[in-house]
Coordinates of C-alpha atoms and ligand atoms in Angstrom, one line a residue:
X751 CA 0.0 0.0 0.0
X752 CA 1.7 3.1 -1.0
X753 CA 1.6 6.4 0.9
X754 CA 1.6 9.5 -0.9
X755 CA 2.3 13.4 0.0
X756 CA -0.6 14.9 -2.2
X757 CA 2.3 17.7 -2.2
X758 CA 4.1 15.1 -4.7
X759 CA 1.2 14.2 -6.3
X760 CA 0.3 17.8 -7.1
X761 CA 3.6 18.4 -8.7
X762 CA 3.6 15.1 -10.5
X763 CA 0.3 15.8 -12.2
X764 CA 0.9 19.0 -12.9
X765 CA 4.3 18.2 -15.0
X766 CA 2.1 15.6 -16.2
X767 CA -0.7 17.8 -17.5
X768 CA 2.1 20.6 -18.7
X769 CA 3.7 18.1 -20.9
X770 CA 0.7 16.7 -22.0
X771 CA 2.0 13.0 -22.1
X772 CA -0.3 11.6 -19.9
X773 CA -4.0 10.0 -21.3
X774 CA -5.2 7.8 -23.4
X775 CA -3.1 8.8 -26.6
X776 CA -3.2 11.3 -28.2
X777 CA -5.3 12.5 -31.1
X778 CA -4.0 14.6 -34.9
X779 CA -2.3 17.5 -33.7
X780 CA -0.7 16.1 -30.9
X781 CA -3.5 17.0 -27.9
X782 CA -4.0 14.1 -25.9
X783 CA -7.7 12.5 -26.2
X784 CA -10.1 13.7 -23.6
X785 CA -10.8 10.9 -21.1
X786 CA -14.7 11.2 -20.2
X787 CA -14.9 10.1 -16.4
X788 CA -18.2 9.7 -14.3
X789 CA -17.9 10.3 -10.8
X790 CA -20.7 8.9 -8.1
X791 CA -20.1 11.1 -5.0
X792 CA -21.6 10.4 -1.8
X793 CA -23.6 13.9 -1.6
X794 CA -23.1 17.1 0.2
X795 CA -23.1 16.1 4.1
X796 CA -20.1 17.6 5.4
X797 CA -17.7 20.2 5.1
X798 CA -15.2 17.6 4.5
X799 CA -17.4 16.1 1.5
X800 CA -17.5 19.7 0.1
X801 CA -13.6 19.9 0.4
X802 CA -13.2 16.3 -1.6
X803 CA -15.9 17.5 -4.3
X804 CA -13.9 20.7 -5.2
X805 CA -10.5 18.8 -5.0
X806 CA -11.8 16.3 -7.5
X807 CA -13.5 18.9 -9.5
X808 CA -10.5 21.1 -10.2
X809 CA -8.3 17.8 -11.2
X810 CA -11.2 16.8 -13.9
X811 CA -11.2 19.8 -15.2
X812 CA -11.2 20.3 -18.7
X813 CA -7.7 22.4 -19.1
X814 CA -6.2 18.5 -17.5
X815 CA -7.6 16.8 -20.7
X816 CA -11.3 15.4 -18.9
X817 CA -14.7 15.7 -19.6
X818 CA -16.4 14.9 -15.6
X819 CA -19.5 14.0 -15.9
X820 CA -20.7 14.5 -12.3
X821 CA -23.6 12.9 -9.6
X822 CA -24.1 13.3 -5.9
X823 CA -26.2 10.7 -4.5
X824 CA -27.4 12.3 -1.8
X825 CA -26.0 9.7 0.4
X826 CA -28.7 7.1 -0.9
X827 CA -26.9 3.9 -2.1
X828 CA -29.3 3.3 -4.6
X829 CA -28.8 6.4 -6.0
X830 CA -25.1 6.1 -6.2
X831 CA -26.2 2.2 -8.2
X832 CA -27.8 4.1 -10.8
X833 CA -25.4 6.9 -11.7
X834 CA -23.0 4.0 -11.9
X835 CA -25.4 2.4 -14.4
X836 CA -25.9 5.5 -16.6
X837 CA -22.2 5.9 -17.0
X838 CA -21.9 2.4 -18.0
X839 CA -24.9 2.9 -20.8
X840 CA -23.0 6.5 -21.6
X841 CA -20.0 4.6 -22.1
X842 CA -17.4 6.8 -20.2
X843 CA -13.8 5.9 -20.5
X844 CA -14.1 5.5 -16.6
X845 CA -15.7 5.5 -13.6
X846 CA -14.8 7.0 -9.9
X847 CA -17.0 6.1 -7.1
X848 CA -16.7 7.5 -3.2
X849 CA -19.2 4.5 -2.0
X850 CA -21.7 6.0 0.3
X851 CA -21.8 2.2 2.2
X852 CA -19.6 -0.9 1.5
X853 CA -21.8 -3.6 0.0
X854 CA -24.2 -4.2 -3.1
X855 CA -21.6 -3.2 -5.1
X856 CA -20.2 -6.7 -6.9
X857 CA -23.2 -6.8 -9.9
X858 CA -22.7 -3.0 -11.2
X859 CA -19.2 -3.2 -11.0
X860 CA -19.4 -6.8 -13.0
X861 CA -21.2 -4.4 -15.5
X862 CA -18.3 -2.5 -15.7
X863 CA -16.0 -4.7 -15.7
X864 CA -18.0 -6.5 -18.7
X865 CA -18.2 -2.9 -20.8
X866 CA -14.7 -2.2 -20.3
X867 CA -14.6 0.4 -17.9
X868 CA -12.1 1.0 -15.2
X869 CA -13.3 2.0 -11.9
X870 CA -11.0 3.7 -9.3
X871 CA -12.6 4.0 -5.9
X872 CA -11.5 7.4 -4.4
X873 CA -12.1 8.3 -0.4
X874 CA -14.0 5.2 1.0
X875 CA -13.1 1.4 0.5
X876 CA -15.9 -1.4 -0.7
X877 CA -17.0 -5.1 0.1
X878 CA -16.2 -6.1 -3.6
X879 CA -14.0 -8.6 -5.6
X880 CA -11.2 -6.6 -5.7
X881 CA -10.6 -7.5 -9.8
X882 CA -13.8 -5.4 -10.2
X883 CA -11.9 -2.4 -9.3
X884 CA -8.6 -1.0 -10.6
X885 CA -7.3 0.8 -7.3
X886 CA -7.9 2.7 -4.3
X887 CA -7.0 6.6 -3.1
X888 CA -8.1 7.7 -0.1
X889 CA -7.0 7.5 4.0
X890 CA -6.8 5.4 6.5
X891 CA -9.8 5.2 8.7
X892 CA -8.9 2.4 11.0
X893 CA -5.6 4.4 11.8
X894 CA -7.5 7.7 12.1
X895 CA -9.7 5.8 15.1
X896 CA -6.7 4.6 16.7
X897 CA -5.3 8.0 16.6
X898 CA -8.4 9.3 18.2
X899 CA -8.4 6.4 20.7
X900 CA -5.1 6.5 22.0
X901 CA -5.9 10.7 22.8
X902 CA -9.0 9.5 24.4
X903 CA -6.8 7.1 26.8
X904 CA -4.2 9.0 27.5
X905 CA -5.9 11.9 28.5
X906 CA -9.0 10.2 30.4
X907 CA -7.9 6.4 30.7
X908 CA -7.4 6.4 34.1
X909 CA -10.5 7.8 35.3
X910 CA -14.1 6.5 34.9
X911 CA -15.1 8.1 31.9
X912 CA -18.8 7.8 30.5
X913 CA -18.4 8.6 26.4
X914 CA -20.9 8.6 23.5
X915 CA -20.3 8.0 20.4
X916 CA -22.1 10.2 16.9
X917 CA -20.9 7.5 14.1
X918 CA -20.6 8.4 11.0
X919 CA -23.1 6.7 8.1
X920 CA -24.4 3.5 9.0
X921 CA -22.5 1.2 6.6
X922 CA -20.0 3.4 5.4
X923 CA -16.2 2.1 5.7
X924 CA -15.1 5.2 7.5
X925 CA -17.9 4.6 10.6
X926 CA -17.0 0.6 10.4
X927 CA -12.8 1.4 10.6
X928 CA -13.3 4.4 13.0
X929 CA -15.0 2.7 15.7
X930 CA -12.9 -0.3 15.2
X931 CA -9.7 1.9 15.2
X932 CA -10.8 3.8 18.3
X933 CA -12.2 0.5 20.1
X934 CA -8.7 -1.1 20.1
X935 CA -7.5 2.0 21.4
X936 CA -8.8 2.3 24.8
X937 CA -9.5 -1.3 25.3
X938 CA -8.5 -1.9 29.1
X939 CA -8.8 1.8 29.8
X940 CA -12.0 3.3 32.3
X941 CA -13.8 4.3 28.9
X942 CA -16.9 3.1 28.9
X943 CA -19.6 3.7 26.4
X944 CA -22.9 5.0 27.5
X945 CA -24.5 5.3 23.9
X946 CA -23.6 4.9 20.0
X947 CA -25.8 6.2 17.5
X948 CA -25.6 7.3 13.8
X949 CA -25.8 11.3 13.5
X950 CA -25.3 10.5 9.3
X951 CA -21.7 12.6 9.8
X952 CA -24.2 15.6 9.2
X953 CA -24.3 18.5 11.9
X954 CA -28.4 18.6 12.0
X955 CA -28.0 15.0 13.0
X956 CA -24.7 15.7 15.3
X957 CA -26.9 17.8 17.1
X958 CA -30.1 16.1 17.3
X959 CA -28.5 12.9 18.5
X960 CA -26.2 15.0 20.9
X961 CA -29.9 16.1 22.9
X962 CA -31.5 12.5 23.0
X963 CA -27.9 11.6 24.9
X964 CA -28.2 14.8 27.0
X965 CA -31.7 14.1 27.8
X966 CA -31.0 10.9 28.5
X967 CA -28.0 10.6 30.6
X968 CA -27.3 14.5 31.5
X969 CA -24.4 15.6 33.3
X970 CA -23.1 11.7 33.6
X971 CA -21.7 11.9 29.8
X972 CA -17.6 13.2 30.2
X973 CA -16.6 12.6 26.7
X974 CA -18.3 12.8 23.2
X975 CA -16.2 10.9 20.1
X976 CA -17.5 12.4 17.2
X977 CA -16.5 10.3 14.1
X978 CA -16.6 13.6 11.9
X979 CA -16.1 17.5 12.6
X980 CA -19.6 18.1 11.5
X981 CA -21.6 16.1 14.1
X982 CA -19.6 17.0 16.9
X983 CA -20.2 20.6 15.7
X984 CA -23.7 20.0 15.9
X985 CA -23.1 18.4 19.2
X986 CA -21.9 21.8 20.4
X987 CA -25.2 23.5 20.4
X988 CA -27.1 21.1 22.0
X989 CA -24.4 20.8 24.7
X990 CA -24.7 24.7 25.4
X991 CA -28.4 24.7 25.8
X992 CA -28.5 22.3 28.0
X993 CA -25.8 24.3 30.2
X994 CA -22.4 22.6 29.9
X995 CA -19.3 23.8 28.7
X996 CA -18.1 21.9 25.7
X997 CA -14.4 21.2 26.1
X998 CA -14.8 20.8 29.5
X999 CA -17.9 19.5 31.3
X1000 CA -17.7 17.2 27.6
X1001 CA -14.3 16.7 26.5
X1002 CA -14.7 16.0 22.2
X1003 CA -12.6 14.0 19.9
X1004 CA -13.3 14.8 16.1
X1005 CA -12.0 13.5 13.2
X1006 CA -11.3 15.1 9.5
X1007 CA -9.7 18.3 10.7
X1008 CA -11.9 20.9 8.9
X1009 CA -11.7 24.6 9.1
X1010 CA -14.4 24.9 11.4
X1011 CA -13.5 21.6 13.3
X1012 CA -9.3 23.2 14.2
X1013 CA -11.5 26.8 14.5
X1014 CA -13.9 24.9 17.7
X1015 CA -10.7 23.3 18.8
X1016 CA -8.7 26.2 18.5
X1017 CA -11.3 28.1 20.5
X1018 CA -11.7 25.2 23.4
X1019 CA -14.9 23.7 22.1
X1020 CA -13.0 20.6 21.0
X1021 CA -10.1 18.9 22.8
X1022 CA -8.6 16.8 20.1
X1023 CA -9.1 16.5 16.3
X1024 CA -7.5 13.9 13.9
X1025 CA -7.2 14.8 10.3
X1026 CA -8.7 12.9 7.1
X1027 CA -7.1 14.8 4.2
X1028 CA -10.1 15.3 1.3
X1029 CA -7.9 16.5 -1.2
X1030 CA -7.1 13.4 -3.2
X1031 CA -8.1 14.6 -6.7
X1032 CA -5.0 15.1 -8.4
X1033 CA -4.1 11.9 -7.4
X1034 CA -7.3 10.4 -8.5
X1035 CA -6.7 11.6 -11.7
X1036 CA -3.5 10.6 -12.1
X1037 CA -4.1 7.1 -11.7
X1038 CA -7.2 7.5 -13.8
X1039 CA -4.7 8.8 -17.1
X1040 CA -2.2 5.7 -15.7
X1041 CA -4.9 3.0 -15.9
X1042 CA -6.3 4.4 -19.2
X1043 CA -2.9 4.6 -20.8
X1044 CA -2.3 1.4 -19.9
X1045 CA 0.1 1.4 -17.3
X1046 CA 0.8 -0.5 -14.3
X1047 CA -1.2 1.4 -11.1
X1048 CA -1.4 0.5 -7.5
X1049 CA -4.3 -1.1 -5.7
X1050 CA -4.3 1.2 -3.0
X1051 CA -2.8 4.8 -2.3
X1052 CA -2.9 6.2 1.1
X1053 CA -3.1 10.2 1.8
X1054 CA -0.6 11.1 4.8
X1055 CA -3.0 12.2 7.9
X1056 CA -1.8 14.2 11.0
X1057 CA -3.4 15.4 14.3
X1058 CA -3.9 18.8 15.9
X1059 CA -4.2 19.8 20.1
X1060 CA -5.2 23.2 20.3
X1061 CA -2.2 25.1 19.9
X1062 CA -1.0 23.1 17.0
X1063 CA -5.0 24.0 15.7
X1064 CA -4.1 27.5 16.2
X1065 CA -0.9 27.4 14.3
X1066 CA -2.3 25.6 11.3
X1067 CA -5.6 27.6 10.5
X1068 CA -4.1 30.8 8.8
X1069 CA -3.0 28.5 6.2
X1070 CA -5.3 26.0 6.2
X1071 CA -6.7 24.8 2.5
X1072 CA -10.4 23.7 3.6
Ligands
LIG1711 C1 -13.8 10.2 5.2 C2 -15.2 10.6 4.6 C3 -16.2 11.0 5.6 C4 -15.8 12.2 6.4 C5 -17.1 12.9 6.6 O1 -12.9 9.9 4.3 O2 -15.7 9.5 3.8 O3 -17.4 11.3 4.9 O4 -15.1 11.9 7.6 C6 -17.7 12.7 5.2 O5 -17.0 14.2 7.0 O6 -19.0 13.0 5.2

């Protein structure tokens, strides 16, 4: 599994696009055919999502030699199922799909497969034959939960500590591998967990979820792990109403490392967040022109992913990208 600094990616696709000798060939006059791509996003439920959308966006763009033919699914698989279909009867050159859950996948990707068209996964990973899918570019979630784990246990181990959990989309790798991650993590520690409930990794949700936990077990809840920024942002209203001090009376651990989630942490809201880089689409695409020309590509590519306490929050926001 190869680990990649989008840094390098970003200057090997762009020598790549200056020299034009990347794609599938190239037509008379020496421009390289336009590869047609269809991408099946998830939908629009985080800042994060919005992030990855632009990211893949600006490397399918038209100036890099692609024609993106774009769908958000709304985060309902069956959605997702049939944008995949359509590209198949459009006959795209390929196919990019950020699975909103891991299964059902095998028979439209067989459909691919059977029209020859690539597909390259991008963000979340799939229950499928792995033959029915070129390769893989996105981070690791399992690690990211044992990132946000091991915070969790250092700082509150060896107390008795009450936590709930807002998990990401029912189904979807990144809420599988987090709480997996984060469940090894403080295994043996005084973390116990009160509650565990989806809060779809929207804020709406986040916060929604975050009141039936308050109403339900009060002042007794010491620490929320929010599998995304969004929910635990959501989480922060709900906690205020009801009179705590997020941060404090609740002590949050976030993961993806958004603006606004290193802006909450930066401000005491949040205590810990663990990053999930979105920006994979030059990468994306430069594995899409590699499998189209041809070439040999990894099965998987990993984005490098850090973590932030509040001062190192603070440091990194004037700069940050998303
Ligand atoms: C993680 C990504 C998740 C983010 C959420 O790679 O799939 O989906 O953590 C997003 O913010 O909605």
């Amino acid at each position: 599994m190869k680990k990649f600094l989008v840094g390098i990616a970003v200057a090997s696709a762009v020598a790549l696009a200056l020299t034009g000798c990347s794609g599938s060939g190239s037509t008379a006059g020496g421009s390289a055919k336009v590869i047609t791509v269809g991408f099946a996003q998830t939908g629009s439920e985080s800042g994060w999502r919005a992030a990855n959308t632009q990211s893949m966006k600006d490397a399918f763009s038209t100036e890099n030699g692609f024609k993106l033919i774009f769908n958000a699914a709304d985060n309902k698989p069956e959605n997702q199922i049939a944008a995949v279909h359509s590209f198949i009867n459009q006959g795209v050159d390929a196919i990019v799909i950020a699975a909103v859950v891991t299964t059902g996948w095998d028979d439209v990707l067989k459909e691919a497969k059977d029209a020859n068209i690539p597909v390259i996964l991008e963000d979340r990973t799939i229950d499928a034959d792995p033959s029915l899918y070129a390769s893989w570019i996105g981070d690791d979630f399992k690690q990211e939960g044992v990132t946000a784990g091991a915070w969790a246990a250092k700082t509150l181990g060896t107390t008795a500590t009450s936590m709930v959990v807002l998990e990401g989309t029912t189904g979807s790798a990144p809420a599988i591998d987090r709480a997996t991650g984060f469940g090894s993590a403080i295994k043996g520690t005084q973390i116990k967990t009160l509650d565990s409930q989806t809060g779809n990794f929207t804020r709406a949700d986040g916060k929604t979820v975050m009141e039936g936990f308050l109403q339900k077990y009060g002042k007794s809840i010491n620490l929320l792990f929010a599998q995304n920024d969004d929910m635990g942002l959501g989480a922060l209203d709900a906690i205020k109403s009801a009179g705590l001090t997020p941060g404090k009376d609740i002590q949050i651990v976030a993961i993806d490392g958004t603006k606004d989630g290193l802006t909450a942490l930066s401000q005491g809201d949040f205590n810990y967040v663990v990053e999930c880089n979105p920006l994979l689409g030059e990468q994306v695409a430069t594995v899409v022109k590699d499998v189209i020309a041809g070439k040999k590509v990894d099965k998987a590519y990993t984005a490098k992913d850090g973590a932030f306490d509040k001062d190192q929050a603070t440091a990194a926001l004037p700069t940050r990208k998303y």
